[in-house]
JSON list of C-alpha atoms in Angstrom, two decimals:
[
{"chain": "A", "resi": 1, "resn": "MET", "atom": "CA", "xyz": [-56.52, 68.05, 20.20]},
{"chain": "A", "resi": 2, "resn": "ARG", "atom": "CA", "xyz": [-53.94, 67.83, 22.98]},
{"chain": "A", "resi": 3, "resn": "PHE", "atom": "CA", "xyz": [-55.78, 64.78, 24.24]},
{"chain": "A", "resi": 4, "resn": "PHE", "atom": "CA", "xyz": [-54.79, 62.82, 21.14]},
{"chain": "A", "resi": 5, "resn": "TYR", "atom": "CA", "xyz": [-51.13, 63.89, 21.14]},
{"chain": "A", "resi": 6, "resn": "PRO", "atom": "CA", "xyz": [-49.90, 61.11, 23.50]},
{"chain": "A", "resi": 7, "resn": "PHE", "atom": "CA", "xyz": [-51.73, 58.56, 21.33]},
{"chain": "A", "resi": 8, "resn": "PHE", "atom": "CA", "xyz": [-49.89, 59.75, 18.21]},
{"chain": "A", "resi": 9, "resn": "LEU", "atom": "CA", "xyz": [-46.60, 59.79, 20.08]},
{"chain": "A", "resi": 10, "resn": "ILE", "atom": "CA", "xyz": [-47.13, 56.18, 21.20]},
{"chain": "A", "resi": 11, "resn": "PHE", "atom": "CA", "xyz": [-48.17, 55.25, 17.66]},
{"chain": "A", "resi": 12, "resn": "GLU", "atom": "CA", "xyz": [-44.97, 56.78, 16.27]},
{"chain": "A", "resi": 13, "resn": "ILE", "atom": "CA", "xyz": [-42.83, 54.84, 18.76]},
{"chain": "A", "resi": 14, "resn": "GLN", "atom": "CA", "xyz": [-44.71, 51.61, 17.99]},
{"chain": "A", "resi": 15, "resn": "LYS", "atom": "CA", "xyz": [-44.39, 52.20, 14.24]},
{"chain": "A", "resi": 16, "resn": "ASN", "atom": "CA", "xyz": [-40.59, 52.40, 14.48]},
{"chain": "A", "resi": 17, "resn": "LYS", "atom": "CA", "xyz": [-40.44, 49.31, 16.68]},
{"chain": "A", "resi": 18, "resn": "SER", "atom": "CA", "xyz": [-42.76, 47.38, 14.39]},
{"chain": "A", "resi": 19, "resn": "MET", "atom": "CA", "xyz": [-40.69, 48.36, 11.34]},
{"chain": "A", "resi": 20, "resn": "ASP", "atom": "CA", "xyz": [-37.60, 46.91, 13.02]},
{"chain": "A", "resi": 21, "resn": "THR", "atom": "CA", "xyz": [-39.56, 43.75, 13.85]},
{"chain": "A", "resi": 22, "resn": "PHE", "atom": "CA", "xyz": [-40.96, 43.53, 10.32]},
{"chain": "A", "resi": 23, "resn": "ILE", "atom": "CA", "xyz": [-37.51, 43.79, 8.74]},
{"chain": "A", "resi": 24, "resn": "GLN", "atom": "CA", "xyz": [-36.13, 41.18, 11.15]},
{"chain": "A", "resi": 25, "resn": "LYS", "atom": "CA", "xyz": [-39.02, 38.77, 10.43]},
{"chain": "A", "resi": 26, "resn": "PHE", "atom": "CA", "xyz": [-38.69, 39.35, 6.69]},
{"chain": "A", "resi": 27, "resn": "HIS", "atom": "CA", "xyz": [-34.93, 38.73, 6.89]},
{"chain": "A", "resi": 28, "resn": "SER", "atom": "CA", "xyz": [-35.52, 35.49, 8.80]},
{"chain": "A", "resi": 29, "resn": "GLY", "atom": "CA", "xyz": [-38.34, 34.35, 6.52]},
{"chain": "A", "resi": 30, "resn": "TRP", "atom": "CA", "xyz": [-36.56, 35.20, 3.28]},
{"chain": "A", "resi": 31, "resn": "ALA", "atom": "CA", "xyz": [-33.57, 33.20, 4.53]},
{"chain": "A", "resi": 32, "resn": "TYR", "atom": "CA", "xyz": [-35.59, 29.99, 4.18]},
{"chain": "A", "resi": 33, "resn": "LEU", "atom": "CA", "xyz": [-36.29, 30.79, 0.53]},
{"chain": "A", "resi": 34, "resn": "ALA", "atom": "CA", "xyz": [-32.72, 31.91, -0.19]},
{"chain": "A", "resi": 35, "resn": "ILE", "atom": "CA", "xyz": [-31.24, 28.78, 1.39]},
{"chain": "A", "resi": 36, "resn": "ALA", "atom": "CA", "xyz": [-33.72, 26.53, -0.43]},
{"chain": "A", "resi": 37, "resn": "LEU", "atom": "CA", "xyz": [-32.83, 28.16, -3.77]},
{"chain": "A", "resi": 38, "resn": "LEU", "atom": "CA", "xyz": [-29.14, 27.83, -2.98]},
{"chain": "A", "resi": 39, "resn": "VAL", "atom": "CA", "xyz": [-29.45, 24.15, -2.04]},
{"chain": "A", "resi": 40, "resn": "PHE", "atom": "CA", "xyz": [-31.47, 23.52, -5.20]},
{"chain": "A", "resi": 41, "resn": "ALA", "atom": "CA", "xyz": [-28.83, 25.24, -7.36]},
{"chain": "A", "resi": 42, "resn": "VAL", "atom": "CA", "xyz": [-25.98, 23.29, -5.76]},
{"chain": "A", "resi": 43, "resn": "VAL", "atom": "CA", "xyz": [-27.77, 19.93, -6.04]},
{"chain": "A", "resi": 44, "resn": "ASN", "atom": "CA", "xyz": [-28.80, 20.70, -9.64]},
{"chain": "A", "resi": 45, "resn": "SER", "atom": "CA", "xyz": [-25.19, 21.53, -10.54]},
{"chain": "A", "resi": 46, "resn": "ILE", "atom": "CA", "xyz": [-23.82, 18.41, -8.89]},
{"chain": "A", "resi": 47, "resn": "ILE", "atom": "CA", "xyz": [-26.36, 16.25, -10.71]},
{"chain": "A", "resi": 48, "resn": "GLY", "atom": "CA", "xyz": [-25.62, 18.04, -13.99]},
{"chain": "A", "resi": 49, "resn": "LYS", "atom": "CA", "xyz": [-21.88, 17.62, -13.60]},
{"chain": "A", "resi": 50, "resn": "THR", "atom": "CA", "xyz": [-22.00, 13.96, -12.60]},
{"chain": "A", "resi": 51, "resn": "SER", "atom": "CA", "xyz": [-24.55, 12.98, -15.26]},
{"chain": "A", "resi": 52, "resn": "GLY", "atom": "CA", "xyz": [-22.70, 14.81, -18.02]},
{"chain": "A", "resi": 53, "resn": "LYS", "atom": "CA", "xyz": [-25.79, 16.60, -19.30]},
{"chain": "A", "resi": 54, "resn": "GLU", "atom": "CA", "xyz": [-25.76, 19.85, -21.22]},
{"chain": "A", "resi": 55, "resn": "PHE", "atom": "CA", "xyz": [-26.05, 23.14, -19.36]},
{"chain": "A", "resi": 56, "resn": "THR", "atom": "CA", "xyz": [-29.45, 24.53, -20.41]},
{"chain": "A", "resi": 57, "resn": "ALA", "atom": "CA", "xyz": [-31.42, 27.72, -19.89]},
{"chain": "A", "resi": 58, "resn": "LYS", "atom": "CA", "xyz": [-33.25, 25.96, -17.03]},
{"chain": "A", "resi": 59, "resn": "ASP", "atom": "CA", "xyz": [-29.94, 25.37, -15.22]},
{"chain": "A", "resi": 60, "resn": "ARG", "atom": "CA", "xyz": [-28.96, 29.01, -15.78]},
{"chain": "A", "resi": 61, "resn": "LYS", "atom": "CA", "xyz": [-32.28, 30.21, -14.35]},
{"chain": "A", "resi": 62, "resn": "ILE", "atom": "CA", "xyz": [-31.95, 28.02, -11.26]},
{"chain": "A", "resi": 63, "resn": "ALA", "atom": "CA", "xyz": [-28.51, 29.47, -10.55]},
{"chain": "A", "resi": 64, "resn": "LEU", "atom": "CA", "xyz": [-29.75, 32.99, -11.32]},
{"chain": "A", "resi": 65, "resn": "PHE", "atom": "CA", "xyz": [-32.73, 32.70, -8.94]},
{"chain": "A", "resi": 66, "resn": "ALA", "atom": "CA", "xyz": [-30.38, 31.52, -6.19]},
{"chain": "A", "resi": 67, "resn": "LEU", "atom": "CA", "xyz": [-28.07, 34.46, -6.91]},
{"chain": "A", "resi": 68, "resn": "ILE", "atom": "CA", "xyz": [-30.99, 36.92, -6.79]},
{"chain": "A", "resi": 69, "resn": "GLY", "atom": "CA", "xyz": [-32.34, 35.33, -3.60]},
{"chain": "A", "resi": 70, "resn": "VAL", "atom": "CA", "xyz": [-29.08, 35.70, -1.68]},
{"chain": "A", "resi": 71, "resn": "HIS", "atom": "CA", "xyz": [-28.55, 39.25, -2.94]},
{"chain": "A", "resi": 72, "resn": "ILE", "atom": "CA", "xyz": [-32.01, 40.28, -1.73]},
{"chain": "A", "resi": 73, "resn": "GLN", "atom": "CA", "xyz": [-31.17, 38.63, 1.59]},
{"chain": "A", "resi": 74, "resn": "LEU", "atom": "CA", "xyz": [-27.96, 40.66, 1.70]},
{"chain": "A", "resi": 75, "resn": "LEU", "atom": "CA", "xyz": [-29.75, 43.95, 1.05]},
{"chain": "A", "resi": 76, "resn": "VAL", "atom": "CA", "xyz": [-32.38, 43.28, 3.71]},
{"chain": "A", "resi": 77, "resn": "GLY", "atom": "CA", "xyz": [-29.62, 42.19, 6.09]},
{"chain": "A", "resi": 78, "resn": "ILE", "atom": "CA", "xyz": [-27.69, 45.43, 5.55]},
{"chain": "A", "resi": 79, "resn": "ILE", "atom": "CA", "xyz": [-30.82, 47.46, 6.33]},
{"chain": "A", "resi": 80, "resn": "LEU", "atom": "CA", "xyz": [-31.47, 45.32, 9.40]},
{"chain": "A", "resi": 81, "resn": "TYR", "atom": "CA", "xyz": [-27.87, 45.70, 10.56]},
{"chain": "A", "resi": 82, "resn": "PHE", "atom": "CA", "xyz": [-28.31, 49.46, 10.88]},
{"chain": "A", "resi": 83, "resn": "VAL", "atom": "CA", "xyz": [-31.81, 49.52, 12.41]},
{"chain": "A", "resi": 84, "resn": "SER", "atom": "CA", "xyz": [-31.60, 46.57, 14.80]},
{"chain": "A", "resi": 85, "resn": "PRO", "atom": "CA", "xyz": [-30.17, 46.79, 18.32]},
{"chain": "A", "resi": 86, "resn": "LEU", "atom": "CA", "xyz": [-28.40, 43.48, 17.60]},
{"chain": "A", "resi": 87, "resn": "GLY", "atom": "CA", "xyz": [-26.51, 44.94, 14.63]},
{"chain": "A", "resi": 88, "resn": "SER", "atom": "CA", "xyz": [-24.24, 47.94, 14.49]},
{"chain": "A", "resi": 89, "resn": "ALA", "atom": "CA", "xyz": [-25.53, 49.26, 17.82]},
{"chain": "A", "resi": 90, "resn": "SER", "atom": "CA", "xyz": [-23.95, 46.30, 19.62]},
{"chain": "A", "resi": 91, "resn": "PHE", "atom": "CA", "xyz": [-20.72, 46.32, 17.61]},
{"chain": "A", "resi": 92, "resn": "GLY", "atom": "CA", "xyz": [-17.69, 46.19, 19.89]},
{"chain": "A", "resi": 93, "resn": "GLN", "atom": "CA", "xyz": [-19.23, 43.96, 22.55]},
{"chain": "A", "resi": 94, "resn": "MET", "atom": "CA", "xyz": [-17.06, 41.01, 21.66]},
{"chain": "A", "resi": 95, "resn": "SER", "atom": "CA", "xyz": [-17.22, 39.35, 25.07]},
{"chain": "A", "resi": 96, "resn": "ASP", "atom": "CA", "xyz": [-20.89, 38.47, 24.56]},
{"chain": "A", "resi": 97, "resn": "LYS", "atom": "CA", "xyz": [-21.01, 35.47, 22.20]},
{"chain": "A", "resi": 98, "resn": "ALA", "atom": "CA", "xyz": [-24.55, 36.17, 20.91]},
{"chain": "A", "resi": 99, "resn": "LEU", "atom": "CA", "xyz": [-23.89, 39.86, 20.21]},
{"chain": "A", "resi": 100, "resn": "ARG", "atom": "CA", "xyz": [-20.58, 39.04, 18.52]},
{"chain": "A", "resi": 101, "resn": "LEU", "atom": "CA", "xyz": [-22.41, 36.62, 16.23]},
{"chain": "A", "resi": 102, "resn": "THR", "atom": "CA", "xyz": [-25.10, 39.10, 15.17]},
{"chain": "A", "resi": 103, "resn": "SER", "atom": "CA", "xyz": [-22.93, 42.20, 15.00]},
{"chain": "A", "resi": 104, "resn": "LEU", "atom": "CA", "xyz": [-19.73, 40.83, 13.43]},
{"chain": "A", "resi": 105, "resn": "GLU", "atom": "CA", "xyz": [-19.53, 37.15, 12.50]},
{"chain": "A", "resi": 106, "resn": "HIS", "atom": "CA", "xyz": [-22.91, 36.72, 10.78]},
{"chain": "A", "resi": 107, "resn": "PRO", "atom": "CA", "xyz": [-22.65, 39.80, 8.54]},
{"chain": "A", "resi": 108, "resn": "LEU", "atom": "CA", "xyz": [-18.97, 39.37, 7.69]},
{"chain": "A", "resi": 109, "resn": "ILE", "atom": "CA", "xyz": [-19.09, 35.66, 6.84]},
{"chain": "A", "resi": 110, "resn": "ASN", "atom": "CA", "xyz": [-22.32, 36.05, 4.86]},
{"chain": "A", "resi": 111, "resn": "ILE", "atom": "CA", "xyz": [-20.86, 38.90, 2.81]},
{"chain": "A", "resi": 112, "resn": "ILE", "atom": "CA", "xyz": [-17.88, 36.64, 2.02]},
{"chain": "A", "resi": 113, "resn": "ALA", "atom": "CA", "xyz": [-20.31, 33.83, 1.12]},
{"chain": "A", "resi": 114, "resn": "ILE", "atom": "CA", "xyz": [-22.29, 36.06, -1.24]},
{"chain": "A", "resi": 115, "resn": "VAL", "atom": "CA", "xyz": [-19.08, 37.27, -2.86]},
{"chain": "A", "resi": 116, "resn": "LEU", "atom": "CA", "xyz": [-18.15, 33.62, -3.49]},
{"chain": "A", "resi": 117, "resn": "ILE", "atom": "CA", "xyz": [-21.59, 32.93, -4.96]},
{"chain": "A", "resi": 118, "resn": "THR", "atom": "CA", "xyz": [-21.24, 35.96, -7.23]},
{"chain": "A", "resi": 119, "resn": "ILE", "atom": "CA", "xyz": [-17.79, 34.76, -8.33]},
{"chain": "A", "resi": 120, "resn": "GLY", "atom": "CA", "xyz": [-19.33, 31.38, -9.14]},
{"chain": "A", "resi": 121, "resn": "TRP", "atom": "CA", "xyz": [-21.98, 33.07, -11.28]},
{"chain": "A", "resi": 122, "resn": "SER", "atom": "CA", "xyz": [-19.33, 35.11, -13.14]},
{"chain": "A", "resi": 123, "resn": "LYS", "atom": "CA", "xyz": [-17.06, 32.10, -13.70]},
{"chain": "A", "resi": 124, "resn": "HIS", "atom": "CA", "xyz": [-19.95, 30.02, -15.05]},
{"chain": "A", "resi": 125, "resn": "LYS", "atom": "CA", "xyz": [-20.73, 32.75, -17.61]},
{"chain": "A", "resi": 126, "resn": "LYS", "atom": "CA", "xyz": [-17.15, 32.72, -18.88]},
{"chain": "A", "resi": 127, "resn": "ALA", "atom": "CA", "xyz": [-16.99, 28.92, -19.17]},
{"chain": "A", "resi": 128, "resn": "THR", "atom": "CA", "xyz": [-17.71, 27.39, -22.55]},
{"chain": "A", "resi": 129, "resn": "GLU", "atom": "CA", "xyz": [-18.23, 23.74, -21.61]},
{"chain": "A", "resi": 130, "resn": "SER", "atom": "CA", "xyz": [-21.20, 22.45, -19.63]},
{"chain": "A", "resi": 131, "resn": "VAL", "atom": "CA", "xyz": [-19.01, 20.54, -17.17]},
{"chain": "A", "resi": 132, "resn": "ALA", "atom": "CA", "xyz": [-17.09, 23.72, -16.31]},
{"chain": "A", "resi": 133, "resn": "LYS", "atom": "CA", "xyz": [-20.33, 25.68, -15.86]},
{"chain": "A", "resi": 134, "resn": "PHE", "atom": "CA", "xyz": [-21.77, 23.08, -13.49]},
{"chain": "A", "resi": 135, "resn": "LYS", "atom": "CA", "xyz": [-18.45, 22.80, -11.66]},
{"chain": "A", "resi": 136, "resn": "SER", "atom": "CA", "xyz": [-18.13, 26.53, -10.97]},
{"chain": "A", "resi": 137, "resn": "ILE", "atom": "CA", "xyz": [-21.72, 26.78, -9.72]},
{"chain": "A", "resi": 138, "resn": "ALA", "atom": "CA", "xyz": [-21.44, 23.66, -7.58]},
{"chain": "A", "resi": 139, "resn": "LEU", "atom": "CA", "xyz": [-18.10, 24.73, -6.08]},
{"chain": "A", "resi": 140, "resn": "PHE", "atom": "CA", "xyz": [-18.70, 28.41, -5.38]},
{"chain": "A", "resi": 141, "resn": "TYR", "atom": "CA", "xyz": [-22.39, 28.18, -4.52]},
{"chain": "A", "resi": 142, "resn": "GLY", "atom": "CA", "xyz": [-21.59, 25.18, -2.32]},
{"chain": "A", "resi": 143, "resn": "LEU", "atom": "CA", "xyz": [-18.84, 27.05, -0.46]},
{"chain": "A", "resi": 144, "resn": "GLY", "atom": "CA", "xyz": [-21.20, 29.99, -0.03]},
{"chain": "A", "resi": 145, "resn": "LEU", "atom": "CA", "xyz": [-23.93, 27.70, 1.29]},
{"chain": "A", "resi": 146, "resn": "VAL", "atom": "CA", "xyz": [-21.58, 26.13, 3.85]},
{"chain": "A", "resi": 147, "resn": "LEU", "atom": "CA", "xyz": [-20.45, 29.57, 5.06]},
{"chain": "A", "resi": 148, "resn": "ILE", "atom": "CA", "xyz": [-24.03, 30.82, 5.31]},
{"chain": "A", "resi": 149, "resn": "LEU", "atom": "CA", "xyz": [-25.15, 27.76, 7.26]},
{"chain": "A", "resi": 150, "resn": "SER", "atom": "CA", "xyz": [-22.18, 28.10, 9.60]},
{"chain": "A", "resi": 151, "resn": "ARG", "atom": "CA", "xyz": [-23.12, 31.63, 10.71]},
{"chain": "A", "resi": 152, "resn": "ILE", "atom": "CA", "xyz": [-26.91, 31.53, 10.95]},
{"chain": "A", "resi": 153, "resn": "PRO", "atom": "CA", "xyz": [-27.96, 32.55, 14.46]},
{"chain": "A", "resi": 154, "resn": "TRP", "atom": "CA", "xyz": [-29.83, 29.29, 15.04]},
{"chain": "A", "resi": 155, "resn": "SER", "atom": "CA", "xyz": [-30.76, 30.22, 18.62]},
{"chain": "A", "resi": 156, "resn": "LEU", "atom": "CA", "xyz": [-32.68, 33.26, 17.32]},
{"chain": "A", "resi": 157, "resn": "TRP", "atom": "CA", "xyz": [-34.42, 31.20, 14.62]},
{"chain": "A", "resi": 158, "resn": "PHE", "atom": "CA", "xyz": [-35.77, 28.60, 17.03]},
{"chain": "A", "resi": 159, "resn": "SER", "atom": "CA", "xyz": [-36.39, 30.76, 20.10]},
{"chain": "A", "resi": 160, "resn": "ASN", "atom": "CA", "xyz": [-39.74, 32.13, 18.88]}
]
């Protein structure tokens, strides 16, 4: 039985490393979906506002799916922040531009962006007119989208 012990020890180490890699890959992959949903919601709201159409259940669902998508991205990102060596483990190394981006700028700006998106969702629910609903989604989701795009670690996305 002692013969197999090093194998299990190596397996345990690999399992933890692969979990970190899985969460990172999931976070990167889900980002494509979250951004696509967000772009779709912003474009749909701009079209709805400019065309003067009524805000329907379809428009509400598009905005809701974008809201859910970015919130899932946030939850996975928070988990990743605490298990990844590029997250909280590298916090405080502000002289390194790449580590500063992944440990401070990316999480902070994206939390602000998701707060703005959530405010847009809440403001649209309180609005009574279709134009106001489209306007709040287009404005707040659009600001959130710009912030998210500004702090994506593009070098990590395209390095693999």
